[in-house]
Amino acid sequence: MTMTEGQRVGKQRAGWRPDRLREQREAHGLTLEKAGERLRAVAEQAKLKGIPAANPQTLWQHEQGEVFPGPHYRRAYCLLYRATEPDLGFRTALPGEESSFKLTPMDDDRLNGSHVLAVERAVHRIAPGSDDADHFNLQQRIIDAWKRRHTGGDPHRPVLILVGGFAGSGKTELARFFVQLTGWPLLDKDPLTRPLVERLLVALGGDPNDRHTELYRERVRSVEYDCLMQSAMANIKCGISTVLSAPFISELTDPNWMQRLSNRAASLGVDVYPVWVMCDEESMREYIGFRSAARDAWKLARWDEYMATVDLDLRPAVPHLVVDNRLGTAVTLADQARQAMRAMYA
């Protein structure tokens, strides 16, 4: 059974301090009504799906600990108060997790140091996932591309970034963040191939939302990934850096598949960066439930059976980078950085 906004789950949440929400609101001089208005505004500006209604009663329930805020409420709260989830008492901070930071108003078109710091802190969530992975190189490529979008020119070779991870890990949000920084195109497997996959499954006598049977795995999945990779190759053949978002479970754990891709990309003068997004079971279940996609119905109805197929310690079998998004930490920092960028270019 998935968690909903209306469930009374306060006492089940380790590290939850609902009193901090009230303290933040009062420190900003906001009534419940005004806080709701501001919450709706920042959620709409950030284009969060399922913008919260944020009525005074709901906010009061959050502050009293009667209702634990859902993921988009928490993201909106973090944007409103420019703070992280631990700052707002939603949970205990992970070891070494970044704390909140202040952003100063822009008085001209130059990059303000605090705003650059916001972006750099988010990008620095990319860490080495293996000893021979060059995370500093990709971090610098992304930051340079972001800066050069406003000055022109990029001296680097094109890159192909593969953002992989289990369902609900936050890979699409991270891929979108890279794209918003760099201006590189995003190829997301689901919207790119879903119409083909659904019609193919029906034509084969299956369920259009099937993502777990042998029919999908043996006769459809390879076609789905072939479409994604052919689209990526069309871009990099034109020298266009591209970000891919897909689970890549089989691909990133297959050294031969990755070697073939790397060799082909290298022949075109393109560097390949696999990025693995780590997450925890509770957060994945929460995000999967919140997005309410038909293709996730089987997972949610048989969660224990699904999790038996998921190895949270799984890592790519090739040199790779890692983004730690346990408890939504990386997505929160990406939200903060987006807010900084809007302040710079407004």
Coordinates of C-alpha atoms in Angstrom, one line a residue:
M1 CA 0.0 0.0 0.0
T2 CA 1.5 3.3 -1.0
M3 CA 1.8 6.3 1.3
T4 CA -0.5 9.2 0.6
E5 CA -0.5 12.8 1.8
G6 CA -3.4 12.3 4.1
Q7 CA -2.0 9.3 6.1
R8 CA -1.1 10.0 9.7
V9 CA 2.5 8.8 9.6
G10 CA 4.3 11.3 11.9
K11 CA 5.3 8.9 14.6
Q12 CA 6.8 6.5 12.0
R13 CA 9.3 9.0 10.6
A14 CA 12.7 8.8 12.2
G15 CA 14.2 12.3 12.8
W16 CA 11.0 14.2 11.8
R17 CA 10.8 17.5 13.7
P18 CA 7.5 19.2 12.5
D19 CA 8.0 22.1 14.9
R20 CA 10.8 23.4 12.7
L21 CA 8.4 24.1 9.9
R22 CA 6.4 26.4 12.2
E23 CA 9.6 28.0 13.4
Q24 CA 10.7 28.7 9.8
R25 CA 7.3 30.1 8.9
E26 CA 7.2 32.4 11.9
A27 CA 10.8 33.5 11.4
H28 CA 9.8 34.6 7.9
G29 CA 6.8 36.5 9.4
L30 CA 4.2 34.4 7.5
T31 CA 0.7 33.4 8.5
L32 CA -0.5 30.0 7.4
E33 CA -2.5 31.6 4.6
K34 CA 0.4 33.7 3.4
A35 CA 2.8 30.7 3.6
G36 CA 0.3 28.7 1.5
E37 CA 0.3 31.4 -1.2
R38 CA 4.1 31.5 -1.3
L39 CA 4.3 27.7 -1.4
R40 CA 2.0 27.5 -4.4
A41 CA 4.0 30.3 -6.1
V42 CA 7.4 28.6 -5.7
A43 CA 6.0 25.2 -6.7
E44 CA 4.5 26.7 -9.9
Q45 CA 7.7 28.6 -10.7
A46 CA 9.7 25.4 -10.2
K47 CA 7.2 23.5 -12.4
L48 CA 6.7 20.8 -9.8
K49 CA 4.2 18.3 -11.0
G50 CA 1.2 18.1 -8.8
I51 CA 1.5 21.6 -7.4
P52 CA 0.3 21.4 -3.8
A53 CA -3.0 23.0 -2.8
A54 CA -1.2 24.3 0.3
N55 CA -4.4 25.3 2.2
P56 CA -3.9 26.5 5.8
Q57 CA -5.4 23.3 7.2
T58 CA -2.9 21.1 5.4
L59 CA 0.1 23.4 6.4
W60 CA -1.2 23.3 10.0
Q61 CA -1.3 19.5 9.9
H62 CA 2.3 19.4 8.7
E63 CA 3.4 21.7 11.5
Q64 CA 1.6 19.7 14.1
G65 CA 3.0 16.4 12.9
E66 CA -0.3 15.0 12.0
V67 CA 0.6 14.5 8.3
F68 CA 4.1 14.0 6.9
P69 CA 4.4 16.2 3.7
G70 CA 4.7 14.3 0.4
P71 CA 7.7 14.7 -1.8
H72 CA 6.5 17.7 -3.8
Y73 CA 5.4 19.5 -0.7
R74 CA 8.9 18.9 0.8
R75 CA 10.6 20.2 -2.3
A76 CA 8.3 23.3 -2.3
Y77 CA 9.0 23.9 1.4
C78 CA 12.8 23.7 0.7
L79 CA 12.5 26.2 -2.1
L80 CA 10.3 28.6 -0.1
Y81 CA 12.6 28.7 2.9
R82 CA 15.9 28.1 0.9
A83 CA 16.8 25.2 3.1
T84 CA 17.4 21.5 2.9
E85 CA 15.1 18.7 4.3
P86 CA 17.2 18.3 7.5
D87 CA 17.1 22.1 8.0
L88 CA 13.3 21.9 8.0
G89 CA 13.2 18.9 10.3
F90 CA 11.9 16.4 7.7
R91 CA 14.6 13.9 8.5
T92 CA 18.1 13.5 10.0
A93 CA 20.9 14.6 7.8
L94 CA 23.1 12.1 6.0
P95 CA 26.8 12.0 7.0
G96 CA 28.5 15.0 5.2
E97 CA 25.2 16.3 3.7
E98 CA 25.3 19.9 2.6
S99 CA 23.4 22.4 4.7
S100 CA 21.4 25.4 3.5
F101 CA 23.1 28.4 2.0
K102 CA 22.1 32.0 1.4
L103 CA 21.6 33.6 -2.0
T104 CA 22.2 37.3 -2.4
P105 CA 20.2 39.4 -4.9
M106 CA 21.8 40.1 -8.3
D107 CA 22.5 43.7 -9.1
D108 CA 23.9 43.1 -12.6
D109 CA 24.2 40.3 -15.2
R110 CA 27.5 38.9 -13.8
L111 CA 27.6 35.5 -12.1
N112 CA 27.3 36.2 -8.4
G113 CA 29.6 34.0 -6.2
S114 CA 26.8 32.7 -4.0
H115 CA 24.8 31.6 -7.1
V116 CA 27.8 29.9 -8.6
L117 CA 28.2 28.1 -5.3
A118 CA 24.6 26.9 -5.4
V119 CA 25.2 25.3 -8.8
E120 CA 28.6 23.9 -7.8
R121 CA 27.2 22.3 -4.7
A122 CA 24.5 20.5 -6.7
V123 CA 27.0 19.4 -9.4
H124 CA 29.4 18.2 -6.8
R125 CA 26.9 15.5 -5.8
I126 CA 28.5 13.6 -8.7
A127 CA 31.2 11.5 -7.0
P128 CA 33.5 8.7 -8.1
G129 CA 31.6 5.3 -8.1
S130 CA 34.8 3.4 -8.9
D131 CA 38.5 4.1 -8.3
D132 CA 39.2 4.9 -12.0
A133 CA 36.3 7.3 -12.6
D134 CA 37.1 10.9 -13.4
H135 CA 34.3 12.8 -11.6
F136 CA 36.2 16.1 -11.6
N137 CA 36.3 16.1 -15.4
L138 CA 32.5 15.7 -15.8
Q139 CA 31.8 18.2 -13.0
Q140 CA 34.0 20.8 -14.8
R141 CA 32.4 20.0 -18.2
I142 CA 28.9 20.7 -16.9
I143 CA 29.9 23.8 -15.0
D144 CA 31.9 25.2 -18.0
A145 CA 29.0 24.4 -20.4
W146 CA 26.6 26.3 -18.0
K147 CA 28.8 29.3 -17.9
R148 CA 29.6 29.3 -21.6
R149 CA 25.9 29.2 -22.5
H150 CA 26.1 32.9 -21.7
T151 CA 29.5 33.7 -23.1
G152 CA 29.7 31.5 -26.2
G153 CA 31.9 28.6 -27.2
D154 CA 32.9 25.3 -25.6
P155 CA 36.4 23.9 -26.2
H156 CA 35.7 20.4 -24.9
R157 CA 35.0 17.3 -26.9
P158 CA 31.3 16.3 -26.9
V159 CA 30.1 14.0 -24.1
L160 CA 27.5 11.3 -23.8
I161 CA 26.1 11.0 -20.2
L162 CA 24.2 7.9 -19.3
V163 CA 22.2 8.5 -16.1
G164 CA 21.1 5.2 -14.7
G165 CA 19.4 3.8 -11.6
F166 CA 16.4 1.9 -10.3
A167 CA 12.8 3.2 -10.8
G168 CA 12.1 6.1 -8.5
S169 CA 15.8 6.8 -7.8
G170 CA 15.6 10.4 -9.2
K171 CA 17.6 9.8 -12.4
T172 CA 15.2 11.8 -14.6
E173 CA 15.3 14.8 -12.2
L174 CA 19.1 14.7 -12.2
A175 CA 19.3 14.3 -16.0
R176 CA 17.0 17.3 -16.4
F177 CA 19.2 19.3 -14.1
F178 CA 22.3 18.6 -16.2
V179 CA 20.4 19.7 -19.3
Q180 CA 19.2 22.9 -17.7
L181 CA 22.7 23.8 -16.8
T182 CA 24.4 22.9 -20.1
G183 CA 21.7 23.2 -22.7
W184 CA 22.5 19.7 -24.0
P185 CA 19.6 17.7 -25.3
L186 CA 17.9 15.1 -23.1
L187 CA 16.8 11.7 -24.3
D188 CA 14.6 10.1 -21.7
K189 CA 13.7 6.5 -22.5
D190 CA 10.2 6.5 -21.3
P191 CA 8.7 9.4 -23.2
L192 CA 10.9 8.6 -26.2
T193 CA 9.9 4.9 -26.6
R194 CA 6.7 4.5 -24.6
P195 CA 4.3 4.7 -27.6
L196 CA 6.3 2.1 -29.5
V197 CA 6.7 -0.2 -26.5
E198 CA 3.0 -0.1 -25.6
R199 CA 1.8 -0.9 -29.2
L200 CA 4.4 -3.6 -29.6
L201 CA 3.3 -5.3 -26.3
V202 CA -0.3 -5.2 -27.4
A203 CA 0.6 -6.6 -30.8
L204 CA 2.4 -9.4 -29.1
G205 CA -0.7 -10.2 -27.0
G206 CA 0.6 -8.6 -23.8
D207 CA -0.3 -5.7 -21.4
P208 CA 0.8 -2.3 -22.6
N209 CA 2.0 -1.4 -19.1
D210 CA 4.0 -4.6 -18.7
R211 CA 7.6 -4.0 -17.6
H212 CA 8.2 -7.2 -15.6
T213 CA 7.3 -10.3 -17.6
E214 CA 9.5 -12.5 -19.9
L215 CA 7.5 -11.1 -22.9
Y216 CA 8.7 -7.6 -22.2
R217 CA 12.3 -8.6 -21.1
E218 CA 12.9 -10.9 -24.0
R219 CA 11.0 -9.4 -27.0
V220 CA 10.5 -5.7 -26.2
R221 CA 13.2 -4.3 -24.0
S222 CA 16.0 -4.7 -26.5
V223 CA 14.0 -2.8 -29.1
E224 CA 13.3 -0.1 -26.6
Y225 CA 17.0 0.5 -25.7
D226 CA 18.0 0.2 -29.4
C227 CA 15.7 3.2 -30.2
L228 CA 17.2 5.2 -27.3
M229 CA 20.8 4.5 -28.3
Q230 CA 20.2 5.1 -32.0
S231 CA 18.7 8.5 -31.2
A232 CA 21.8 9.2 -29.0
M233 CA 24.2 8.2 -31.8
A234 CA 22.3 10.5 -34.2
N235 CA 23.2 13.4 -31.9
I236 CA 26.8 12.6 -31.2
K237 CA 27.5 12.0 -34.9
C238 CA 26.7 15.7 -35.2
G239 CA 29.0 16.5 -32.3
I240 CA 26.2 17.3 -30.0
S241 CA 26.7 16.4 -26.3
T242 CA 23.7 14.4 -25.0
V243 CA 22.2 13.3 -21.7
L244 CA 20.4 9.9 -21.6
S245 CA 18.0 8.9 -18.8
A246 CA 17.1 5.2 -18.4
P247 CA 17.6 2.5 -15.8
F248 CA 20.5 1.0 -17.8
I249 CA 20.5 -1.9 -15.3
S250 CA 21.7 -4.6 -17.7
E251 CA 23.8 -2.2 -19.8
L252 CA 25.9 -0.7 -17.1
T253 CA 26.6 -4.1 -15.6
D254 CA 27.8 -5.5 -18.9
P255 CA 31.4 -4.5 -19.5
N256 CA 31.2 -5.7 -23.2
W257 CA 28.2 -3.5 -23.9
M258 CA 29.9 -0.5 -22.4
Q259 CA 33.2 -1.2 -24.2
R260 CA 31.4 -1.3 -27.6
L261 CA 29.6 2.0 -26.8
S262 CA 32.8 3.6 -25.6
N263 CA 34.7 2.5 -28.7
R264 CA 32.1 3.7 -31.1
A265 CA 31.8 7.1 -29.3
A266 CA 35.6 7.5 -29.2
S267 CA 35.8 6.9 -32.9
L268 CA 33.5 10.0 -33.2
G269 CA 35.6 12.1 -30.8
V270 CA 33.0 11.7 -28.0
D271 CA 33.6 10.9 -24.3
V272 CA 31.2 8.6 -22.4
Y273 CA 30.3 9.1 -18.7
P274 CA 28.1 6.6 -16.9
V275 CA 26.4 8.2 -13.9
W276 CA 24.7 5.9 -11.3
V277 CA 22.0 7.4 -9.1
M278 CA 21.9 5.8 -5.6
C279 CA 18.7 5.9 -3.6
D280 CA 17.0 4.1 -0.7
E281 CA 13.9 1.9 -0.8
E282 CA 11.6 4.2 1.1
S283 CA 12.3 7.2 -1.2
M284 CA 12.0 5.1 -4.3
R285 CA 8.6 3.7 -3.2
E286 CA 7.4 7.2 -2.3
Y287 CA 8.4 8.7 -5.7
I288 CA 7.0 5.8 -7.7
G289 CA 3.7 6.1 -5.8
F290 CA 3.5 9.8 -6.2
R291 CA 4.0 9.8 -10.0
S292 CA 1.1 7.3 -10.4
A293 CA 2.4 5.9 -13.7
A294 CA 0.4 2.9 -15.1
R295 CA 3.7 1.1 -15.8
D296 CA 4.4 1.1 -12.1
A297 CA 1.2 -0.5 -11.0
W298 CA 2.7 -4.0 -10.8
K299 CA 5.6 -2.8 -8.7
L300 CA 3.4 -1.0 -6.2
A301 CA 0.9 -3.9 -5.9
R302 CA 3.7 -6.4 -5.4
W303 CA 6.3 -4.2 -3.7
D304 CA 8.1 -7.0 -1.7
E305 CA 8.2 -9.2 -4.8
Y306 CA 9.6 -6.3 -6.9
M307 CA 12.2 -5.3 -4.2
A308 CA 13.4 -8.9 -4.2
T309 CA 14.7 -8.3 -7.7
V310 CA 16.4 -5.0 -6.7
D311 CA 19.9 -4.9 -5.3
L312 CA 20.4 -1.5 -3.7
D313 CA 24.2 -2.2 -3.5
L314 CA 24.3 -2.8 -7.3
R315 CA 26.9 -0.6 -9.1
P316 CA 28.0 -0.5 -12.7
A317 CA 30.7 -3.0 -13.6
V318 CA 32.6 -0.3 -15.5
P319 CA 34.3 3.0 -14.5
H320 CA 31.5 5.2 -13.4
L321 CA 30.4 8.2 -11.4
V322 CA 27.8 8.2 -8.6
V323 CA 25.2 10.6 -7.3
D324 CA 23.9 9.9 -3.8
N325 CA 20.2 10.7 -3.9
R326 CA 19.3 8.8 -0.8
L327 CA 16.4 10.6 1.0
G328 CA 16.3 13.0 -2.0
T329 CA 19.4 14.9 -1.1
A330 CA 20.7 15.5 -4.7
V331 CA 17.3 16.5 -6.0
T332 CA 17.0 19.0 -3.1
L333 CA 20.3 20.6 -4.1
A334 CA 19.3 20.7 -7.7
D335 CA 16.1 22.6 -6.8
Q336 CA 18.2 25.1 -4.8
A337 CA 20.6 25.5 -7.8
R338 CA 17.6 26.0 -10.2
Q339 CA 16.3 28.7 -7.9
A340 CA 19.7 30.4 -8.0
M341 CA 19.8 30.3 -11.8
R342 CA 16.3 31.9 -12.0
A343 CA 17.5 34.7 -9.8
M344 CA 20.5 35.3 -12.0
Y345 CA 18.7 35.3 -15.3
A346 CA 15.4 36.9 -14.3

